[in-house]
Amino acid sequence: METAKRWFGKFRLKEKPKTSSTKKEPRPNGKEGSKTPLNEETPSNATKQKVAAAKEYIEKHYKEQMKSLQERRERRNMLEKKLADAQVSEEEQNNLLKYLEKKETEYMRRQRHKMGADDFEPLTMIGKGAFGEVRICREKSTGHVYAMKKLKKSEMLRRGQVEHVKAERNLLAEVDSNCIVKLYCSFQDEEYLYLIMEYLPGGDMMTLLMRKDTLTEDEARFYVGETVLAIESIHKHNYIHRDIKPDNLLLDRNGHMKLSDFGLCKPLDCSNIQEKDFSLGNSYSGALQSNGRPAAPKRTQQEQLQHWQRNRRMLAYSTVGTPDYIAPEVLLKKGYGMECDWWSLGAIMYEMLVGYPPFYSDEPMSTCRKIVNWRIHLKFPEEAKLSLEAKDLICKLLCNVEQRLGTRGADEIKAHPWFKGIEWNKLYQMKAAFIPEVNDELDTQNFEKFEETDNQVPSSTKSGPWRKMLPSKDANFMGYTYKNFEIVNDHEVPGIAELKKKSNKPKRPTVKSLFNEESNSTSNQQAQGSFLHLLPPKLDT
Ligand SMILES: Nc1ncnc2c1ncn2[C@@H]1O[C@H](COP(=O)(O)OP(=O)(O)OP(=O)(O)O)[C@@H](O)[C@H]1O
């Protein structure tokens, strides 16, 4: 209750000074006034907003407290179940349970610590978007390396992206999957929102595609397959990405792919274009565009590829982004569902095999027109040698929503003949199509180099102990703060070294089967030689 009072304090309504006018005066007819004038009883809009914000804050906080208790219980149950199945000695069981409790205590301590940008040392910039930047950073207290995404609040507000940014934080916190970039924590200060994520040093698919020009069908099958699993995992949680593109497909140290950048989609505003405009001949093989300009000359596959590559990065960093992978129903703002992500998959698959996306044009607006008019613009260049199955799958993804594969679930796509023989549940354990070169934890060779300008380096004026007193939260971004259990690392848990030693006995064969089936080879290796791998690997959901 005390805490509730404190929260209410944050949103305390301004009390009106009592004036004689608020007193109930007898009415002229002698009856006591039963009604006060409307403007004295009805709270102002600002007050209503504050009340609503306070309500949202309190409800969210309680919900999170309950969720966190529930998760703690689940972690304990999961461990107990695993221990029971593993036939581990009683002493070992006790050690592991003690370990979990210690980790929980450390996690709770971490929860109480208000995190801020000055808990991290900012290092090399690895990405730049319309709303901010991404750079690797080192947590000062632990030395761990993460990727820090920093988004400018004012820019998010100006572009009406507040709901999107909340959706991104919610999805990352909620969906716990191998195919989704892991979020460790999120916080804010008065100017920025921050997401602290796992650093995926393999670079992004855009960079890989620019280096390789085209992929073989086997290589493409691996990445398209992993993208299918990633899309499926977010759809299972009822999220739609809407903006899946190679820049948002990141590669981990082993070359496996993870989906990132949720919610910050920037569809081109095509609302001023009528559907009839799209039906006018404006292809570069046609005579004139609808805007009267001469159509671009017809290019060979090689010429088109070079043209695309010259423009690609510029498009990626432009404020509107590239529309090349956006589904027609999203562009037309007709109302759309999860199927739009399967369209994007089709466009990415086309690019992997042909070298550039299917509706690429010199002007983004012209690309939009081609997408909406896909029936006449979807063509495979003669020079590109695609198997019949590959063409068939692309055509079944780049089509009307009703006919689109995936509309009735990811299994429809998985069952397509192009994927014949793929072992879906082993894909993330397989050797990747390309293993990125990564020399150490700070290696950024798989990313483009970004020039640092003075205002890009995070300022230290907002750091220091006094930052806790700054008004870091505002109603627009309430509830943004989050911490994942996995932010707690073994060596931070007091007394863990001793417990580890105790449970560092040689592994019994029975225990082997208890490795978390989903975890990748790296985490398996880390767990070798101890029973610690029995601990719940994931915190949330
Ligand atoms: N966790 C990560 N690990 C490694 N690189 C990352 C990570 N997150 C982002 N990046 C890099 O930063 C780039 C931009 O990231 P992201 O797309 O999330 O930012 P954004 O500001 O939302 O960009 P956009 O304008 O595309 O929406 C990515 O293409 C990728 O190269």
XYZ file of C-alpha atoms and ligand atoms in Angstrom:
572
model
C 0.000 0.000 0.000
C 2.910 2.281 0.879
C 4.286 1.754 -2.591
C 0.916 2.404 -4.125
C 0.853 5.730 -2.288
C 4.243 6.575 -3.694
C 3.040 5.882 -7.236
C -0.016 7.963 -6.689
C 2.356 10.684 -5.563
C 3.901 10.657 -9.016
C 0.595 11.461 -10.565
C -0.756 13.652 -7.786
C -3.521 15.813 -9.073
C -3.261 19.486 -8.491
C -5.760 20.359 -5.786
C -7.848 23.393 -6.424
C -7.680 26.031 -3.728
C -10.966 26.137 -1.897
C -12.681 29.364 -2.735
C -16.052 30.635 -1.666
C -17.357 29.908 -5.156
C -17.000 26.155 -4.568
C -19.226 26.299 -1.530
C -22.799 25.274 -2.027
C -24.763 28.485 -1.879
C -28.497 28.502 -1.257
C -30.378 28.992 -4.480
C -32.458 32.118 -4.934
C -35.638 30.079 -4.489
C -34.428 29.085 -1.048
C -33.564 25.436 -1.949
C -29.982 24.359 -1.340
C -28.173 23.909 -4.626
C -27.847 20.209 -5.336
C -25.716 20.710 -8.415
C -22.503 22.638 -8.768
C -21.656 24.182 -12.127
C -20.213 21.681 -14.626
C -16.758 23.237 -14.816
C -16.220 22.828 -11.059
C -17.027 19.116 -10.839
C -15.765 17.745 -14.126
C -12.039 17.109 -14.037
C -10.029 18.730 -16.784
C -8.700 16.694 -19.680
C -5.183 16.997 -18.324
C -6.343 15.566 -14.999
C -8.179 12.751 -16.728
C -5.037 11.930 -18.689
C -2.974 11.849 -15.511
C -5.497 9.586 -13.807
C -5.528 7.262 -16.800
C -1.722 7.212 -16.872
C -1.558 6.481 -13.142
C -4.101 3.681 -13.534
C -2.167 2.173 -16.426
C 1.084 2.420 -14.484
C -0.268 0.753 -11.355
C -2.074 -1.994 -13.229
C 0.980 -2.710 -15.312
C 3.230 -2.759 -12.275
C 1.014 -5.234 -10.410
C 0.691 -7.373 -13.498
C 4.459 -7.437 -13.838
C 4.915 -8.309 -10.158
C 2.511 -11.224 -10.513
C 4.169 -12.324 -13.726
C 7.571 -12.189 -12.130
C 6.401 -14.303 -9.162
C 4.837 -16.780 -11.532
C 8.029 -16.973 -13.596
C 10.079 -17.559 -10.478
C 7.794 -20.434 -9.510
C 8.013 -21.838 -13.012
C 11.808 -21.750 -12.985
C 11.848 -23.621 -9.698
C 9.325 -26.201 -10.932
C 11.209 -26.679 -14.163
C 14.455 -27.318 -12.328
C 12.830 -29.690 -9.846
C 11.285 -31.640 -12.679
C 14.568 -31.874 -14.542
C 16.378 -32.954 -11.391
C 13.831 -35.639 -10.690
C 14.194 -37.002 -14.228
C 17.981 -36.799 -14.165
C 18.628 -39.051 -11.196
C 21.086 -36.559 -9.790
C 22.357 -37.216 -6.256
C 20.635 -35.433 -3.406
C 23.691 -33.312 -2.709
C 23.855 -32.146 -6.309
C 20.157 -31.451 -6.309
C 20.535 -29.242 -3.257
C 23.452 -27.414 -4.820
C 21.528 -26.655 -7.967
C 18.472 -25.492 -6.067
C 20.706 -23.267 -3.930
C 22.291 -21.935 -7.097
C 18.922 -21.050 -8.545
C 17.903 -19.267 -5.354
C 21.118 -17.268 -5.353
C 20.564 -16.317 -8.952
C 17.002 -15.282 -8.155
C 18.263 -13.101 -5.301
C 20.801 -11.480 -7.594
C 18.093 -10.948 -10.203
C 15.892 -9.237 -7.628
C 18.803 -7.028 -6.613
C 19.286 -6.165 -10.269
C 15.592 -5.431 -10.601
C 15.868 -2.803 -7.879
C 18.846 -1.143 -9.542
C 17.693 1.576 -11.862
C 19.636 1.018 -15.035
C 20.826 3.882 -17.157
C 23.013 4.585 -20.153
C 25.979 5.287 -17.892
C 25.977 1.660 -16.721
C 27.382 0.909 -20.183
C 30.491 2.009 -22.003
C 29.484 2.849 -25.581
C 31.791 1.335 -28.218
C 31.686 0.980 -32.017
C 28.579 2.031 -33.909
C 27.174 -0.871 -35.935
C 23.868 0.436 -37.185
C 21.997 3.582 -37.910
C 18.288 3.873 -38.385
C 15.742 6.589 -38.876
C 15.189 6.933 -35.134
C 18.592 6.413 -33.635
C 21.641 4.247 -33.637
C 22.895 0.823 -32.605
C 26.338 0.324 -31.096
C 28.144 -2.359 -29.195
C 28.681 -1.520 -25.547
C 30.224 -3.020 -22.458
C 28.391 -3.209 -19.171
C 30.724 -1.507 -16.696
C 29.943 -3.727 -13.705
C 30.209 -7.086 -15.468
C 32.288 -6.461 -18.590
C 29.625 -8.129 -20.771
C 29.270 -6.976 -24.336
C 25.820 -6.130 -25.692
C 24.235 -4.254 -28.576
C 22.621 -1.017 -27.446
C 19.828 0.433 -29.553
C 19.114 4.045 -28.726
C 15.971 5.745 -29.989
C 15.216 9.436 -29.797
C 11.912 9.984 -27.977
C 11.096 13.267 -29.695
C 11.564 11.634 -33.096
C 9.309 8.724 -32.116
C 6.632 11.156 -30.968
C 6.974 13.358 -34.032
C 6.466 10.400 -36.340
C 3.701 8.846 -34.294
C 5.783 5.742 -33.540
C 5.077 5.497 -29.814
C 2.808 2.479 -30.127
C 5.297 0.795 -32.445
C 8.184 1.245 -30.068
C 6.113 -0.150 -27.215
C 5.182 -3.111 -29.400
C 8.859 -3.759 -30.092
C 9.770 -3.763 -26.414
C 6.766 -5.995 -25.591
C 7.511 -8.501 -28.304
C 11.164 -8.787 -27.370
C 10.300 -9.236 -23.717
C 7.525 -11.732 -24.409
C 8.775 -13.958 -27.203
C 11.559 -16.207 -26.051
C 12.875 -17.959 -29.114
C 16.131 -18.971 -30.751
C 15.051 -17.105 -33.849
C 14.486 -13.735 -32.169
C 17.213 -11.405 -30.966
C 17.347 -11.588 -27.174
C 16.497 -8.504 -25.138
C 18.333 -8.213 -21.817
C 16.865 -4.978 -20.584
C 15.265 -1.734 -21.639
C 15.224 1.663 -19.966
C 14.868 5.341 -20.754
C 16.104 8.775 -19.853
C 14.531 12.085 -20.695
C 15.767 12.058 -24.283
C 16.131 8.440 -25.341
C 14.755 4.919 -25.101
C 17.344 2.151 -24.831
C 17.218 -1.534 -25.697
C 20.114 -3.666 -24.477
C 20.201 -6.751 -26.674
C 22.497 -9.658 -27.339
C 25.189 -8.651 -29.821
C 24.987 -10.706 -33.003
C 28.460 -10.323 -34.524
C 27.754 -12.036 -37.859
C 26.298 -8.873 -39.398
C 22.996 -8.592 -41.206
C 21.576 -10.328 -44.254
C 21.696 -7.110 -46.280
C 25.486 -6.995 -45.882
C 25.805 -10.712 -46.647
C 23.720 -10.352 -49.807
C 25.749 -7.351 -50.932
C 28.928 -9.370 -50.515
C 27.648 -12.489 -52.249
C 25.439 -11.018 -55.028
C 23.310 -14.182 -55.181
C 23.040 -17.350 -53.120
C 22.753 -20.909 -54.346
C 19.399 -22.565 -53.755
C 20.860 -24.657 -50.920
C 22.253 -21.580 -49.181
C 19.005 -19.688 -49.688
C 16.993 -22.656 -48.371
C 18.877 -22.458 -45.088
C 18.172 -18.742 -44.543
C 14.635 -18.797 -45.920
C 13.962 -21.828 -43.686
C 15.231 -20.023 -40.578
C 13.189 -16.956 -41.542
C 10.085 -19.166 -41.762
C 10.736 -20.351 -38.195
C 11.330 -16.795 -36.971
C 8.130 -15.491 -38.558
C 6.216 -18.477 -37.232
C 7.453 -17.809 -33.694
C 6.250 -14.188 -33.672
C 2.919 -15.099 -35.297
C 2.373 -17.674 -32.561
C 2.449 -14.752 -30.136
C 0.037 -12.812 -32.321
C 2.545 -10.273 -33.517
C 2.913 -9.120 -37.118
C 6.273 -7.705 -38.143
C 5.161 -5.869 -41.327
C 8.710 -4.760 -42.118
C 10.737 -7.919 -42.593
C 13.737 -7.146 -44.783
C 17.330 -8.377 -45.034
C 18.526 -5.516 -42.766
C 16.405 -6.998 -39.973
C 17.758 -10.527 -40.334
C 20.868 -10.734 -38.141
C 23.469 -13.481 -37.957
C 24.950 -14.850 -34.774
C 28.527 -15.975 -34.281
C 27.685 -19.391 -35.769
C 25.904 -17.943 -38.792
C 22.374 -18.668 -37.607
C 19.760 -16.083 -38.279
C 17.650 -14.068 -35.840
C 14.902 -11.605 -36.526
C 15.158 -8.096 -35.053
C 13.709 -4.580 -35.279
C 10.077 -5.057 -34.338
C 7.501 -2.415 -34.670
C 9.512 0.397 -36.109
C 8.110 -0.068 -39.521
C 8.091 2.869 -41.817
C 5.689 2.147 -44.649
C 5.814 4.719 -47.358
C 2.720 6.833 -47.307
C 0.959 5.735 -50.453
C -2.427 6.870 -49.231
C -2.426 9.773 -51.693
C -2.155 7.328 -54.546
C -5.328 5.670 -55.734
C -5.390 2.060 -56.724
C -6.245 3.139 -60.262
C -2.880 4.958 -60.390
C -1.194 1.693 -59.829
C -2.839 0.150 -62.835
C -1.354 2.733 -65.212
C 1.573 1.462 -67.200
C 4.679 2.596 -65.386
C 7.077 -0.279 -65.621
C 10.526 0.387 -66.862
C 9.646 -1.822 -69.795
C 6.657 0.398 -70.492
C 6.655 3.692 -72.392
C 5.803 6.421 -69.890
C 5.320 6.472 -66.155
C 2.099 7.856 -64.764
C 3.989 10.961 -63.671
C 4.915 11.617 -67.295
C 8.617 10.929 -66.834
C 10.214 8.527 -69.275
C 10.419 5.010 -67.911
C 13.822 3.722 -66.817
C 15.611 1.776 -69.511
C 15.316 -2.008 -69.437
C 18.394 -3.421 -67.761
C 20.031 -6.822 -67.822
C 20.059 -8.797 -64.591
C 23.685 -7.775 -64.005
C 22.994 -4.084 -64.633
C 19.955 -4.149 -62.394
C 21.986 -5.870 -59.658
C 24.718 -3.229 -59.810
C 22.165 -0.468 -59.767
C 20.438 -2.013 -56.761
C 23.700 -2.438 -54.869
C 24.692 1.172 -55.502
C 21.381 2.356 -54.030
C 20.896 -0.237 -51.337
C 22.616 1.324 -48.334
C 21.306 4.760 -49.146
C 17.770 3.336 -49.126
C 18.395 1.503 -45.871
C 19.484 4.651 -44.057
C 16.941 6.991 -45.603
C 14.169 8.197 -43.341
C 11.503 6.371 -45.332
C 13.441 3.126 -45.660
C 13.093 0.748 -48.556
C 9.575 -0.330 -49.539
C 10.876 -3.297 -51.561
C 9.663 -6.006 -49.186
C 6.365 -4.503 -48.041
C 3.174 -6.345 -48.977
C 0.683 -4.575 -51.296
C -2.128 -4.674 -48.729
C 0.129 -2.843 -46.225
C 1.021 -0.169 -48.787
C -2.625 0.308 -49.696
C -3.573 0.506 -46.014
C -6.424 -1.829 -46.782
C -6.241 -3.779 -43.577
C -3.839 -6.652 -43.355
C -2.994 -9.688 -41.309
C -0.074 -11.980 -40.645
C 0.083 -12.952 -44.326
C 1.939 -9.717 -45.067
C 5.069 -11.201 -43.457
C 4.948 -14.164 -45.854
C 4.924 -11.731 -48.791
C 8.134 -10.167 -47.406
C 9.630 -13.654 -47.189
C 8.854 -14.179 -50.899
C 10.550 -10.875 -51.798
C 13.646 -11.772 -49.751
C 13.833 -15.245 -51.311
C 13.629 -13.670 -54.773
C 16.465 -11.288 -53.888
C 18.637 -14.121 -52.560
C 18.328 -16.052 -55.822
C 18.133 -13.226 -58.377
C 20.328 -10.562 -56.730
C 17.814 -7.740 -56.274
C 14.255 -7.615 -55.005
C 11.379 -8.343 -57.400
C 9.934 -4.839 -57.669
C 13.090 -2.773 -57.480
C 12.951 0.540 -59.242
C 15.002 3.745 -59.231
C 12.321 5.565 -57.255
C 10.750 4.146 -54.073
C 7.341 5.418 -55.197
C 7.690 3.512 -58.443
C 8.582 0.401 -56.414
C 5.324 0.884 -54.505
C 3.387 1.054 -57.748
C 4.998 -2.120 -58.986
C 4.250 -3.953 -55.747
C 0.581 -3.068 -55.889
C 0.580 -3.991 -59.545
C 2.539 -7.190 -58.908
C 0.590 -9.225 -61.464
C 2.286 -7.501 -64.374
C 5.604 -6.733 -62.698
C 6.590 -10.030 -61.123
C 9.072 -11.497 -63.614
C 12.131 -13.688 -63.417
C 15.058 -12.486 -65.554
C 16.031 -15.002 -68.217
C 19.627 -15.056 -66.956
C 18.576 -16.221 -63.479
C 18.473 -19.979 -63.332
C 15.928 -20.838 -60.690
C 14.480 -24.300 -60.164
C 10.781 -24.731 -60.936
C 10.114 -25.350 -57.239
C 11.844 -22.105 -56.234
C 9.844 -20.096 -58.774
C 6.663 -21.805 -57.660
C 7.256 -20.988 -54.004
C 8.091 -17.344 -54.779
C 4.925 -17.021 -56.885
C 2.858 -18.557 -54.096
C 4.211 -16.006 -51.632
C 4.077 -12.950 -53.896
C 0.391 -13.110 -54.686
C -3.067 -12.204 -53.428
C -3.688 -12.685 -49.723
C -6.369 -15.328 -50.362
C -4.051 -17.485 -52.420
C -0.872 -16.737 -50.458
C 0.906 -19.685 -48.900
C 1.103 -19.303 -45.117
C -2.371 -17.792 -44.829
C -3.406 -20.962 -43.029
C -0.188 -21.243 -41.008
C 3.537 -21.745 -41.520
C 3.095 -25.490 -42.103
C 1.758 -24.731 -45.569
C 5.090 -23.162 -46.461
C 7.144 -25.826 -44.714
C 5.365 -28.475 -46.785
C 6.275 -26.851 -50.111
C 8.411 -29.123 -52.367
C 11.291 -26.570 -52.403
C 11.869 -27.453 -48.733
C 11.758 -31.196 -49.367
C 14.114 -33.011 -47.012
C 14.659 -30.086 -44.648
C 14.621 -31.127 -40.999
C 12.770 -28.209 -39.497
C 13.423 -29.032 -35.866
C 17.152 -29.453 -36.479
C 17.688 -26.353 -38.603
C 19.107 -24.301 -35.723
C 21.511 -27.090 -34.787
C 22.806 -27.497 -38.345
C 26.014 -25.982 -39.655
C 25.066 -22.626 -41.146
C 25.400 -21.878 -44.856
C 28.171 -19.371 -44.064
C 30.174 -19.145 -40.856
C 31.002 -15.495 -40.237
C 34.540 -14.510 -39.358
C 34.508 -13.203 -35.814
C 37.837 -12.814 -34.014
C 36.773 -11.599 -30.600
C 33.735 -10.347 -28.710
C 34.279 -6.768 -29.880
C 34.853 -7.663 -33.525
C 32.611 -5.575 -35.790
C 34.163 -6.521 -39.135
C 30.826 -7.814 -40.426
C 29.225 -4.390 -40.117
C 29.618 -1.274 -42.120
C 31.844 1.442 -40.694
C 29.954 4.487 -39.482
C 31.556 7.841 -39.049
C 31.356 9.226 -35.536
C 30.315 12.812 -35.265
C 30.420 14.625 -31.946
C 26.709 14.561 -31.320
C 26.565 10.805 -31.901
C 28.760 10.048 -28.913
C 26.454 9.702 -25.928
C 26.891 12.710 -23.702
C 27.913 12.228 -20.131
C 25.997 15.229 -18.861
C 22.998 13.051 -18.232
C 25.028 10.446 -16.449
C 26.181 10.209 -12.876
C 24.230 9.482 -9.719
C 22.010 12.555 -10.209
C 20.448 10.962 -13.282
C 18.168 9.086 -10.889
C 16.627 12.400 -9.987
C 15.966 13.424 -13.549
C 12.443 13.009 -14.868
C 13.328 10.063 -17.097
C 9.836 8.794 -17.628
C 6.923 10.382 -19.296
C 3.402 9.131 -19.817
C 4.095 8.343 -23.473
C 6.699 5.710 -22.715
C 5.438 4.391 -19.418
C 6.309 0.774 -18.638
C 9.256 0.682 -21.029
C 11.691 -0.535 -18.398
C 12.388 -4.274 -18.402
C 14.998 -6.768 -17.236
C 15.509 -10.342 -18.369
C 16.590 -13.018 -15.852
C 19.419 -13.941 -18.183
C 21.110 -10.623 -17.530
C 22.366 -12.279 -14.344
C 25.527 -14.143 -15.099
C 27.095 -16.929 -13.083
C 30.102 -15.037 -11.841
C 27.902 -12.274 -10.426
C 26.167 -14.650 -8.063
C 27.903 -14.636 -4.657
C 29.168 -18.059 -3.635
C 28.575 -19.507 -7.062
C 32.183 -20.540 -7.617
C 31.946 -22.906 -4.678
C 28.659 -24.380 -5.823
C 30.042 -24.764 -9.309
C 33.027 -26.669 -8.030
C 30.698 -29.014 -6.178
C 28.606 -29.716 -9.224
C 31.562 -29.911 -11.579
C 31.724 -33.651 -11.386
C 31.987 -35.598 -14.637
C 28.774 -35.682 -16.556
C 26.717 -38.857 -16.454
C 25.221 -40.158 -19.677
C 21.696 -39.805 -18.283
C 22.200 -36.099 -17.891
C 23.088 -35.597 -21.531
C 19.530 -36.003 -22.635
C 18.569 -33.150 -20.366
C 20.271 -30.477 -22.386
C 17.738 -27.984 -23.380
C 16.839 -29.173 -26.835
C 16.464 -25.686 -28.178
C 19.728 -24.297 -26.948
C 22.450 -23.940 -29.533
C 25.794 -25.613 -29.610
C 27.611 -22.720 -27.924
C 25.499 -22.802 -24.801
C 25.733 -26.566 -24.743
C 29.495 -26.327 -24.775
C 29.428 -23.851 -21.926
C 27.429 -26.271 -19.862
C 29.689 -29.252 -20.524
C 31.325 -30.764 -17.501
C 28.832 -29.518 -14.935
C 25.242 -30.003 -13.979
C 24.558 -26.321 -14.305
C 23.004 -26.882 -17.685
C 20.029 -28.294 -15.846
C 19.166 -24.810 -14.727
C 16.321 -23.160 -16.559
C 18.000 -21.457 -19.506
C 15.327 -18.885 -20.068
C 13.629 -16.463 -17.821
C 10.480 -15.213 -19.234
C 7.369 -16.540 -20.928
N 21.442 -7.004 -31.611
C 22.165 -6.618 -32.657
N 23.359 -7.192 -32.911
C 24.085 -6.814 -33.982
N 23.721 -5.846 -34.846
C 22.561 -5.225 -34.644
C 21.707 -5.571 -33.553
N 20.599 -4.811 -33.624
C 20.753 -4.026 -34.701
N 21.930 -4.260 -35.330
C 22.456 -3.585 -36.527
O 21.921 -2.276 -36.588
C 21.121 -2.129 -37.779
C 19.938 -1.251 -37.473
O 19.187 -1.869 -36.460
P 17.614 -1.746 -36.400
O 17.069 -2.095 -37.742
O 17.118 -2.502 -35.235
O 17.517 -0.187 -36.100
P 16.431 0.843 -36.556
O 16.869 2.147 -36.018
O 15.105 0.370 -36.125
O 16.574 0.739 -38.113
P 15.473 0.835 -39.235
O 15.642 2.212 -39.765
O 15.874 -0.245 -40.204
O 14.134 0.576 -38.622
C 20.780 -3.553 -38.214
O 20.545 -3.638 -39.600
C 22.029 -4.313 -37.787
O 23.042 -4.182 -38.769
